[in-house]
Amino acid sequence: MSFSQLQLMPVPTFNFSSMDAMQYAQFMKKAGNEDFKNGSYSLAVRKYDQALLMLIQIRQWILASHSSTMSNSFEVISVFHKGLILLNASVDLSQVADFIAGIFTSVNDERVFPPTFCPAYDYIFSARFNALIWQAEMEKLAQKGKWSFLLLLPKKKELPTNLRVNQLSLKNLFETSESYGCDGKMQDIAELVKWLISIGTKVETIGVYPLHAVIRLCIKARRNHVFRWLLTQRPDLRDTINQQDRGGCTLLHIVASSSEYSWKHSQTEDVLMLLSFGVDPTIPDARSRYVIDILKKNKNFTVVKAVRDHTEKHTSSSVELEDVRWSKRLHRQVKLGKKQSF
């Protein structure tokens, strides 16, 4: 039966400030179960559809007006939880994802949860929803900017092992994280980014300069393990290791000019990491600033020496390599008996 056909079916009018509508949906599902047991399959389907339509109306009512009719999120979560139980066997994946999202978005980002949240949360992860529902759910939470609740997901073993979220965009997450300070929450976000990429989210969805965004995230999280892990998982990204952003900044410029470091040794560690990955410290930015000059200005002389030594070593190696090439060419010329002035 189509949704348009469902809309033509008579549905009782309820005072939605009470639980009458939910009780009606529960009654119709139980009645449908009895009809199914008795072999009245057509009648059972009609009653299941009635229950589903009522749940849809409850959800629409809650999303438009619950803030003005409910004193807090206590009742909202309870309604979504009961509705989710009724929807568990439904093939309408979108409705199931909507009710899960309703539970998560009914509480605030500070995680001050009302008593009704924990039972609902436990039910969500014990119901064994499939990967398609979780994919839709994560996309809905991401679109609403409710990334803090996604931080809870990677720790749950109950998630489907075949979960893939290749259509999820990380851009909103990184934009949201820019307003956060350097605290434990940033470390959680870094772990979330790592997990999302590991299950299929494309690094390119971060934006035009993904490595720049990741190194900024690592600076705020006070750990660079996500950057290291990313280049291990995506070695092709090393081809863009010297990419410059709109201001001409390389990854080293980002690290050298950052004011987010509370300890110079953390900055030193990040610079050494980037040098090991092949970032060129001799590239100036759009204002003709060199990384070593920025570091001198910030008085991180330990890393200044490291950059200087790195530059001299590679310059010397380049000269030696060119000498070897020149010598080989000369040897070939002599061997072939050709004369050439040098």
mmCIF file of C-alpha atoms in Angstrom:
data_model
loop_
_atom_site.group_PDB
_atom_site.id
_atom_site.type_symbol
_atom_site.label_atom_id
_atom_site.label_comp_id
_atom_site.label_asym_id
_atom_site.label_seq_id
_atom_site.Cartn_x
_atom_site.Cartn_y
_atom_site.Cartn_z
ATOM 1 C CA MET A 1 0.000 0.000 0.000
ATOM 2 C CA SER A 2 1.402 3.400 -1.008
ATOM 3 C CA PHE A 3 1.711 6.423 1.273
ATOM 4 C CA SER A 4 -0.922 8.280 -0.794
ATOM 5 C CA GLN A 5 -3.342 5.437 -0.153
ATOM 6 C CA LEU A 6 -2.523 5.574 3.526
ATOM 7 C CA GLN A 7 -3.463 9.229 3.641
ATOM 8 C CA LEU A 8 -6.986 8.347 2.451
ATOM 9 C CA MET A 9 -7.543 5.963 5.365
ATOM 10 C CA PRO A 10 -9.527 7.368 8.296
ATOM 11 C CA VAL A 11 -7.316 8.125 11.284
ATOM 12 C CA PRO A 12 -8.736 9.174 14.648
ATOM 13 C CA THR A 13 -8.093 12.713 15.857
ATOM 14 C CA PHE A 14 -6.112 12.870 19.095
ATOM 15 C CA ASN A 15 -4.977 15.417 21.596
ATOM 16 C CA PHE A 16 -1.285 15.141 20.744
ATOM 17 C CA SER A 17 -0.214 16.557 24.096
ATOM 18 C CA SER A 18 -1.206 13.183 25.596
ATOM 19 C CA MET A 19 -0.044 9.671 24.758
ATOM 20 C CA ASP A 20 -3.376 8.785 23.088
ATOM 21 C CA ALA A 21 -1.864 8.742 19.595
ATOM 22 C CA MET A 22 0.974 6.461 20.643
ATOM 23 C CA GLN A 23 -1.465 4.181 22.447
ATOM 24 C CA TYR A 24 -3.539 3.976 19.269
ATOM 25 C CA ALA A 25 -0.457 3.043 17.218
ATOM 26 C CA GLN A 26 0.478 0.382 19.746
ATOM 27 C CA PHE A 27 -3.082 -0.978 19.722
ATOM 28 C CA MET A 28 -3.138 -1.198 15.913
ATOM 29 C CA LYS A 29 0.179 -3.046 15.844
ATOM 30 C CA LYS A 30 -1.009 -5.556 18.464
ATOM 31 C CA ALA A 31 -4.274 -6.019 16.558
ATOM 32 C CA GLY A 32 -2.307 -6.549 13.367
ATOM 33 C CA ASN A 33 -0.186 -9.192 15.105
ATOM 34 C CA GLU A 34 -3.340 -11.081 16.109
ATOM 35 C CA ASP A 35 -4.742 -10.896 12.576
ATOM 36 C CA PHE A 36 -1.432 -12.168 11.205
ATOM 37 C CA LYS A 37 -1.472 -15.136 13.605
ATOM 38 C CA ASN A 38 -5.042 -15.929 12.536
ATOM 39 C CA GLY A 39 -4.161 -15.872 8.856
ATOM 40 C CA SER A 40 -5.891 -12.567 8.062
ATOM 41 C CA TYR A 41 -2.821 -11.161 6.347
ATOM 42 C CA SER A 42 -4.537 -8.416 4.347
ATOM 43 C CA LEU A 43 -6.253 -7.064 7.461
ATOM 44 C CA ALA A 44 -3.009 -7.279 9.414
ATOM 45 C CA VAL A 45 -1.195 -5.199 6.777
ATOM 46 C CA ARG A 46 -3.918 -2.535 6.901
ATOM 47 C CA LYS A 47 -3.551 -2.256 10.686
ATOM 48 C CA TYR A 48 0.223 -2.119 10.490
ATOM 49 C CA ASP A 49 -0.118 0.687 7.954
ATOM 50 C CA GLN A 50 -2.495 2.541 10.281
ATOM 51 C CA ALA A 51 0.038 2.280 13.083
ATOM 52 C CA LEU A 52 2.834 3.497 10.781
ATOM 53 C CA LEU A 53 0.796 6.456 9.558
ATOM 54 C CA MET A 54 0.053 7.480 13.125
ATOM 55 C CA LEU A 55 3.772 7.323 13.971
ATOM 56 C CA ILE A 56 4.539 9.546 10.988
ATOM 57 C CA GLN A 57 2.005 12.092 12.226
ATOM 58 C CA ILE A 58 3.446 11.936 15.750
ATOM 59 C CA ARG A 59 6.954 12.574 14.414
ATOM 60 C CA GLN A 60 5.806 15.519 12.304
ATOM 61 C CA TRP A 61 3.992 17.010 15.273
ATOM 62 C CA ILE A 62 7.007 16.648 17.566
ATOM 63 C CA LEU A 63 9.434 18.232 15.016
ATOM 64 C CA ALA A 64 7.127 21.273 14.500
ATOM 65 C CA SER A 65 5.787 22.042 17.969
ATOM 66 C CA HIS A 66 7.198 19.938 20.808
ATOM 67 C CA SER A 67 9.261 22.812 22.230
ATOM 68 C CA SER A 68 6.140 24.816 23.003
ATOM 69 C CA THR A 69 4.011 21.958 24.351
ATOM 70 C CA MET A 70 6.508 19.843 26.276
ATOM 71 C CA SER A 71 8.332 21.148 29.318
ATOM 72 C CA ASN A 72 11.546 19.288 28.480
ATOM 73 C CA SER A 73 13.005 16.489 26.376
ATOM 74 C CA PHE A 74 11.861 13.791 28.809
ATOM 75 C CA GLU A 75 8.559 13.110 27.047
ATOM 76 C CA VAL A 76 9.955 13.675 23.556
ATOM 77 C CA ILE A 77 12.541 10.926 23.944
ATOM 78 C CA SER A 78 9.931 8.611 25.437
ATOM 79 C CA VAL A 79 7.636 9.117 22.440
ATOM 80 C CA PHE A 80 10.451 8.548 19.927
ATOM 81 C CA HIS A 81 11.599 5.459 21.828
ATOM 82 C CA LYS A 82 8.151 3.855 21.836
ATOM 83 C CA GLY A 83 7.674 4.763 18.197
ATOM 84 C CA LEU A 84 11.012 3.194 17.324
ATOM 85 C CA ILE A 85 9.992 -0.061 18.996
ATOM 86 C CA LEU A 86 6.855 -0.135 16.850
ATOM 87 C CA LEU A 87 8.872 0.619 13.731
ATOM 88 C CA ASN A 88 11.514 -2.038 14.363
ATOM 89 C CA ALA A 89 10.097 -4.464 11.818
ATOM 90 C CA SER A 90 9.227 -1.750 9.295
ATOM 91 C CA VAL A 91 10.768 -1.723 5.830
ATOM 92 C CA ASP A 92 10.612 2.073 5.791
ATOM 93 C CA LEU A 93 14.276 2.749 6.569
ATOM 94 C CA SER A 94 13.859 6.504 6.422
ATOM 95 C CA GLN A 95 11.223 6.510 9.178
ATOM 96 C CA VAL A 96 13.373 4.317 11.425
ATOM 97 C CA ALA A 97 16.354 6.648 10.914
ATOM 98 C CA ASP A 98 14.132 9.666 11.648
ATOM 99 C CA PHE A 99 13.060 8.233 14.992
ATOM 100 C CA ILE A 100 16.643 7.369 15.967
ATOM 101 C CA ALA A 101 17.693 10.899 15.023
ATOM 102 C CA GLY A 102 14.774 12.231 17.054
ATOM 103 C CA ILE A 103 16.130 10.535 20.171
ATOM 104 C CA PHE A 104 19.644 11.896 19.660
ATOM 105 C CA THR A 105 18.606 15.436 18.747
ATOM 106 C CA SER A 106 16.168 15.753 21.651
ATOM 107 C CA VAL A 107 19.021 16.231 24.100
ATOM 108 C CA ASN A 108 21.613 18.972 24.147
ATOM 109 C CA ASP A 109 25.240 18.853 23.062
ATOM 110 C CA GLU A 110 26.488 18.989 26.637
ATOM 111 C CA ARG A 111 25.257 15.423 27.102
ATOM 112 C CA VAL A 112 23.081 16.258 30.091
ATOM 113 C CA PHE A 113 20.769 13.364 29.452
ATOM 114 C CA PRO A 114 17.266 12.984 30.905
ATOM 115 C CA PRO A 115 16.422 9.596 32.489
ATOM 116 C CA THR A 116 14.548 8.468 29.378
ATOM 117 C CA PHE A 117 17.637 8.749 27.166
ATOM 118 C CA CYS A 118 19.671 5.798 28.501
ATOM 119 C CA PRO A 119 16.927 3.162 27.922
ATOM 120 C CA ALA A 120 16.337 4.571 24.433
ATOM 121 C CA TYR A 121 20.063 4.603 23.696
ATOM 122 C CA ASP A 122 20.484 1.015 24.879
ATOM 123 C CA TYR A 123 17.558 -0.074 22.739
ATOM 124 C CA ILE A 124 19.040 1.569 19.637
ATOM 125 C CA PHE A 125 22.210 -0.486 19.909
ATOM 126 C CA SER A 126 20.506 -3.720 20.925
ATOM 127 C CA ALA A 127 17.959 -3.679 18.082
ATOM 128 C CA ARG A 128 20.588 -4.655 15.482
ATOM 129 C CA PHE A 129 19.522 -2.152 12.847
ATOM 130 C CA ASN A 130 21.147 -2.832 9.505
ATOM 131 C CA ALA A 131 23.912 -0.882 7.781
ATOM 132 C CA LEU A 132 21.524 1.063 5.526
ATOM 133 C CA ILE A 133 19.666 2.451 8.535
ATOM 134 C CA TRP A 134 22.923 3.454 10.228
ATOM 135 C CA GLN A 135 24.162 5.083 7.048
ATOM 136 C CA ALA A 136 20.951 7.137 6.796
ATOM 137 C CA GLU A 137 21.145 7.914 10.504
ATOM 138 C CA MET A 138 24.698 9.208 10.399
ATOM 139 C CA GLU A 139 23.900 11.380 7.394
ATOM 140 C CA LYS A 140 20.890 12.869 9.196
ATOM 141 C CA LEU A 141 22.900 13.660 12.327
ATOM 142 C CA ALA A 142 25.697 15.142 10.233
ATOM 143 C CA GLN A 143 23.260 17.351 8.314
ATOM 144 C CA LYS A 144 21.866 18.623 11.627
ATOM 145 C CA GLY A 145 25.378 19.323 12.911
ATOM 146 C CA LYS A 146 24.899 16.811 15.749
ATOM 147 C CA TRP A 147 28.416 15.437 15.451
ATOM 148 C CA SER A 148 28.781 15.052 19.216
ATOM 149 C CA PHE A 149 26.435 12.071 19.157
ATOM 150 C CA LEU A 150 28.411 10.402 16.387
ATOM 151 C CA LEU A 151 31.320 10.369 18.819
ATOM 152 C CA LEU A 152 29.454 7.651 20.714
ATOM 153 C CA LEU A 153 29.091 5.354 17.711
ATOM 154 C CA PRO A 154 32.626 4.060 17.023
ATOM 155 C CA LYS A 155 32.791 2.595 20.542
ATOM 156 C CA LYS A 156 29.738 0.397 19.983
ATOM 157 C CA LYS A 157 30.522 -3.123 18.795
ATOM 158 C CA GLU A 158 26.857 -3.560 17.920
ATOM 159 C CA LEU A 159 27.268 -1.524 14.725
ATOM 160 C CA PRO A 160 27.138 -3.574 11.488
ATOM 161 C CA THR A 161 30.552 -4.716 10.300
ATOM 162 C CA ASN A 162 29.607 -3.873 6.700
ATOM 163 C CA LEU A 163 28.736 -0.274 7.509
ATOM 164 C CA ARG A 164 29.923 2.048 4.737
ATOM 165 C CA VAL A 165 29.356 5.801 4.638
ATOM 166 C CA ASN A 166 31.039 6.779 1.390
ATOM 167 C CA GLN A 167 28.363 9.435 0.736
ATOM 168 C CA LEU A 168 28.942 11.273 4.018
ATOM 169 C CA SER A 169 30.636 14.675 3.813
ATOM 170 C CA LEU A 170 33.250 15.723 6.367
ATOM 171 C CA LYS A 171 33.098 19.401 5.434
ATOM 172 C CA ASN A 172 30.467 20.302 8.022
ATOM 173 C CA LEU A 173 32.346 18.449 10.756
ATOM 174 C CA PHE A 174 35.554 20.358 10.085
ATOM 175 C CA GLU A 175 33.705 23.678 9.886
ATOM 176 C CA THR A 176 32.038 22.932 13.232
ATOM 177 C CA SER A 177 35.332 21.949 14.856
ATOM 178 C CA GLU A 178 36.901 25.316 13.973
ATOM 179 C CA SER A 179 34.880 26.938 16.769
ATOM 180 C CA TYR A 180 36.246 24.540 19.394
ATOM 181 C CA GLY A 181 39.308 25.140 21.508
ATOM 182 C CA CYS A 182 42.177 22.754 22.160
ATOM 183 C CA ASP A 183 40.595 20.276 24.537
ATOM 184 C CA GLY A 184 39.526 16.671 24.911
ATOM 185 C CA LYS A 185 36.598 17.228 22.575
ATOM 186 C CA MET A 186 38.988 17.888 19.701
ATOM 187 C CA GLN A 187 40.701 14.576 20.391
ATOM 188 C CA ASP A 188 37.294 12.890 20.162
ATOM 189 C CA ILE A 189 36.637 14.624 16.839
ATOM 190 C CA ALA A 190 40.035 13.520 15.524
ATOM 191 C CA GLU A 191 39.166 9.923 16.420
ATOM 192 C CA LEU A 192 35.756 10.338 14.778
ATOM 193 C CA VAL A 193 37.368 11.590 11.561
ATOM 194 C CA LYS A 194 39.747 8.624 11.568
ATOM 195 C CA TRP A 195 36.865 6.182 12.082
ATOM 196 C CA LEU A 196 34.659 7.736 9.401
ATOM 197 C CA ILE A 197 37.468 7.619 6.848
ATOM 198 C CA SER A 198 38.165 3.997 7.791
ATOM 199 C CA ILE A 199 34.569 3.036 6.909
ATOM 200 C CA GLY A 200 34.509 4.757 3.559
ATOM 201 C CA THR A 201 34.091 8.511 3.961
ATOM 202 C CA LYS A 202 36.152 10.321 1.321
ATOM 203 C CA VAL A 203 38.943 12.587 2.534
ATOM 204 C CA GLU A 204 38.198 14.871 -0.412
ATOM 205 C CA THR A 205 34.833 15.811 1.140
ATOM 206 C CA ILE A 206 36.719 17.905 3.706
ATOM 207 C CA GLY A 207 37.327 20.577 1.090
ATOM 208 C CA VAL A 208 39.847 21.812 -1.465
ATOM 209 C CA TYR A 209 42.807 21.493 0.922
ATOM 210 C CA PRO A 210 42.131 18.338 2.979
ATOM 211 C CA LEU A 211 45.646 17.922 4.372
ATOM 212 C CA HIS A 212 45.663 21.521 5.582
ATOM 213 C CA ALA A 213 42.393 20.886 7.428
ATOM 214 C CA VAL A 214 43.667 17.645 8.947
ATOM 215 C CA ILE A 215 46.902 19.199 10.222
ATOM 216 C CA ARG A 216 44.899 22.044 11.817
ATOM 217 C CA LEU A 217 42.700 19.442 13.494
ATOM 218 C CA CYS A 218 45.770 17.598 14.776
ATOM 219 C CA ILE A 219 47.211 20.813 16.192
ATOM 220 C CA LYS A 220 44.014 21.447 18.162
ATOM 221 C CA ALA A 221 43.790 17.821 19.255
ATOM 222 C CA ARG A 222 47.444 17.999 20.382
ATOM 223 C CA ARG A 223 48.200 14.749 18.560
ATOM 224 C CA ASN A 224 49.355 14.125 14.992
ATOM 225 C CA HIS A 225 48.533 10.408 14.802
ATOM 226 C CA VAL A 226 45.527 10.981 12.499
ATOM 227 C CA PHE A 227 47.735 12.754 9.942
ATOM 228 C CA ARG A 228 50.287 9.931 10.053
ATOM 229 C CA TRP A 229 47.536 7.314 9.788
ATOM 230 C CA LEU A 230 45.898 9.098 6.874
ATOM 231 C CA LEU A 231 49.054 9.191 4.764
ATOM 232 C CA THR A 232 49.585 5.516 5.530
ATOM 233 C CA GLN A 233 46.055 4.655 4.397
ATOM 234 C CA ARG A 234 46.134 7.023 1.430
ATOM 235 C CA PRO A 235 49.731 7.130 0.155
ATOM 236 C CA ASP A 236 48.469 8.879 -2.978
ATOM 237 C CA LEU A 237 47.934 11.988 -0.858
ATOM 238 C CA ARG A 238 51.698 12.379 -0.635
ATOM 239 C CA ASP A 239 51.543 13.692 -4.182
ATOM 240 C CA THR A 240 49.851 16.808 -2.736
ATOM 241 C CA ILE A 241 52.143 17.120 0.284
ATOM 242 C CA ASN A 242 53.506 20.459 -0.967
ATOM 243 C CA GLN A 243 50.130 21.870 -2.002
ATOM 244 C CA GLN A 244 49.683 25.563 -1.173
ATOM 245 C CA ASP A 245 46.365 27.022 -0.082
ATOM 246 C CA ARG A 246 44.886 30.316 -1.279
ATOM 247 C CA GLY A 247 47.375 32.204 0.852
ATOM 248 C CA GLY A 248 50.270 30.229 -0.551
ATOM 249 C CA CYS A 249 50.746 28.392 2.738
ATOM 250 C CA THR A 250 52.156 24.888 2.820
ATOM 251 C CA LEU A 251 51.519 22.501 5.679
ATOM 252 C CA LEU A 252 54.728 23.742 7.285
ATOM 253 C CA HIS A 253 53.456 27.343 7.182
ATOM 254 C CA ILE A 254 50.320 26.214 9.044
ATOM 255 C CA VAL A 255 52.368 24.532 11.772
ATOM 256 C CA ALA A 256 55.024 27.252 12.021
ATOM 257 C CA SER A 257 52.530 30.118 12.351
ATOM 258 C CA SER A 258 50.013 28.378 14.637
ATOM 259 C CA SER A 259 49.337 29.960 18.032
ATOM 260 C CA GLU A 260 47.516 26.838 19.261
ATOM 261 C CA TYR A 261 50.637 25.112 20.580
ATOM 262 C CA SER A 262 51.013 25.201 24.339
ATOM 263 C CA TRP A 263 54.412 23.479 24.184
ATOM 264 C CA LYS A 264 57.133 24.134 21.637
ATOM 265 C CA HIS A 265 58.139 20.471 21.585
ATOM 266 C CA SER A 266 54.724 19.623 20.095
ATOM 267 C CA GLN A 267 55.340 22.095 17.275
ATOM 268 C CA THR A 268 58.815 20.660 16.813
ATOM 269 C CA GLU A 269 57.394 17.150 16.541
ATOM 270 C CA ASP A 270 54.882 18.236 13.893
ATOM 271 C CA VAL A 271 57.543 20.031 11.846
ATOM 272 C CA LEU A 272 59.805 16.985 11.929
ATOM 273 C CA MET A 273 56.890 14.777 10.885
ATOM 274 C CA LEU A 274 56.093 16.978 7.895
ATOM 275 C CA LEU A 275 59.743 17.117 6.857
ATOM 276 C CA SER A 276 59.863 13.312 6.963
ATOM 277 C CA PHE A 277 56.851 13.179 4.644
ATOM 278 C CA GLY A 278 58.602 15.413 2.133
ATOM 279 C CA VAL A 279 57.196 18.893 2.769
ATOM 280 C CA ASP A 280 59.616 21.420 1.277
ATOM 281 C CA PRO A 281 60.604 24.150 3.801
ATOM 282 C CA THR A 282 62.063 26.377 1.062
ATOM 283 C CA ILE A 283 58.683 27.195 -0.506
ATOM 284 C CA PRO A 284 57.563 30.766 0.335
ATOM 285 C CA ASP A 285 53.933 31.712 0.869
ATOM 286 C CA ALA A 286 52.031 34.422 -1.025
ATOM 287 C CA ARG A 287 53.669 37.091 1.193
ATOM 288 C CA SER A 288 57.161 35.721 0.466
ATOM 289 C CA ARG A 289 57.464 34.346 4.006
ATOM 290 C CA TYR A 290 59.678 31.339 4.560
ATOM 291 C CA VAL A 291 58.941 28.737 7.214
ATOM 292 C CA ILE A 292 62.310 29.155 8.905
ATOM 293 C CA ASP A 293 61.757 32.910 9.301
ATOM 294 C CA ILE A 294 58.353 32.348 10.896
ATOM 295 C CA LEU A 295 59.870 29.880 13.351
ATOM 296 C CA LYS A 296 62.655 32.343 14.204
ATOM 297 C CA LYS A 297 60.044 35.002 14.918
ATOM 298 C CA ASN A 298 58.246 32.593 17.247
ATOM 299 C CA LYS A 299 61.589 31.785 18.920
ATOM 300 C CA ASN A 300 61.414 28.038 18.412
ATOM 301 C CA PHE A 301 65.145 27.757 17.794
ATOM 302 C CA THR A 302 65.256 23.993 18.227
ATOM 303 C CA VAL A 303 63.097 23.433 15.181
ATOM 304 C CA VAL A 304 64.861 26.287 13.331
ATOM 305 C CA LYS A 305 68.066 24.255 13.564
ATOM 306 C CA ALA A 306 66.216 21.123 12.439
ATOM 307 C CA VAL A 307 64.836 22.895 9.362
ATOM 308 C CA ARG A 308 68.231 24.396 8.539
ATOM 309 C CA ASP A 309 69.951 21.028 8.862
ATOM 310 C CA HIS A 310 67.260 19.406 6.724
ATOM 311 C CA THR A 311 67.626 22.057 4.032
ATOM 312 C CA GLU A 312 71.427 21.857 3.980
ATOM 313 C CA LYS A 313 71.351 18.072 3.849
ATOM 314 C CA HIS A 314 68.973 18.004 0.921
ATOM 315 C CA THR A 315 70.814 20.799 -0.863
ATOM 316 C CA SER A 316 74.072 18.903 -0.438
ATOM 317 C CA SER A 317 72.439 15.696 -1.599
ATOM 318 C CA SER A 318 71.063 17.466 -4.663
ATOM 319 C CA VAL A 319 74.503 18.838 -5.542
ATOM 320 C CA GLU A 320 76.107 15.434 -5.049
ATOM 321 C CA LEU A 321 73.414 13.804 -7.165
ATOM 322 C CA GLU A 322 73.954 16.332 -9.946
ATOM 323 C CA ASP A 323 77.733 15.716 -9.757
ATOM 324 C CA VAL A 324 77.132 11.987 -10.103
ATOM 325 C CA ARG A 325 74.870 12.547 -13.096
ATOM 326 C CA TRP A 326 77.425 14.881 -14.694
ATOM 327 C CA SER A 327 80.202 12.351 -14.107
ATOM 328 C CA LYS A 328 78.172 9.568 -15.703
ATOM 329 C CA ARG A 329 77.433 11.716 -18.732
ATOM 330 C CA LEU A 330 81.115 12.564 -19.060
ATOM 331 C CA HIS A 331 82.061 8.923 -18.764
ATOM 332 C CA ARG A 332 79.646 7.989 -21.538
ATOM 333 C CA GLN A 333 80.954 10.766 -23.745
ATOM 334 C CA VAL A 334 84.562 9.625 -23.281
ATOM 335 C CA LYS A 335 83.654 5.993 -23.792
ATOM 336 C CA LEU A 336 81.958 6.803 -27.068
ATOM 337 C CA GLY A 337 85.017 8.753 -28.157
ATOM 338 C CA LYS A 338 83.141 12.000 -28.516
ATOM 339 C CA LYS A 339 84.697 15.308 -27.678
ATOM 340 C CA GLN A 340 82.815 17.982 -25.850
ATOM 341 C CA SER A 341 83.945 21.089 -24.054
ATOM 342 C CA PHE A 342 82.839 21.683 -20.533
#
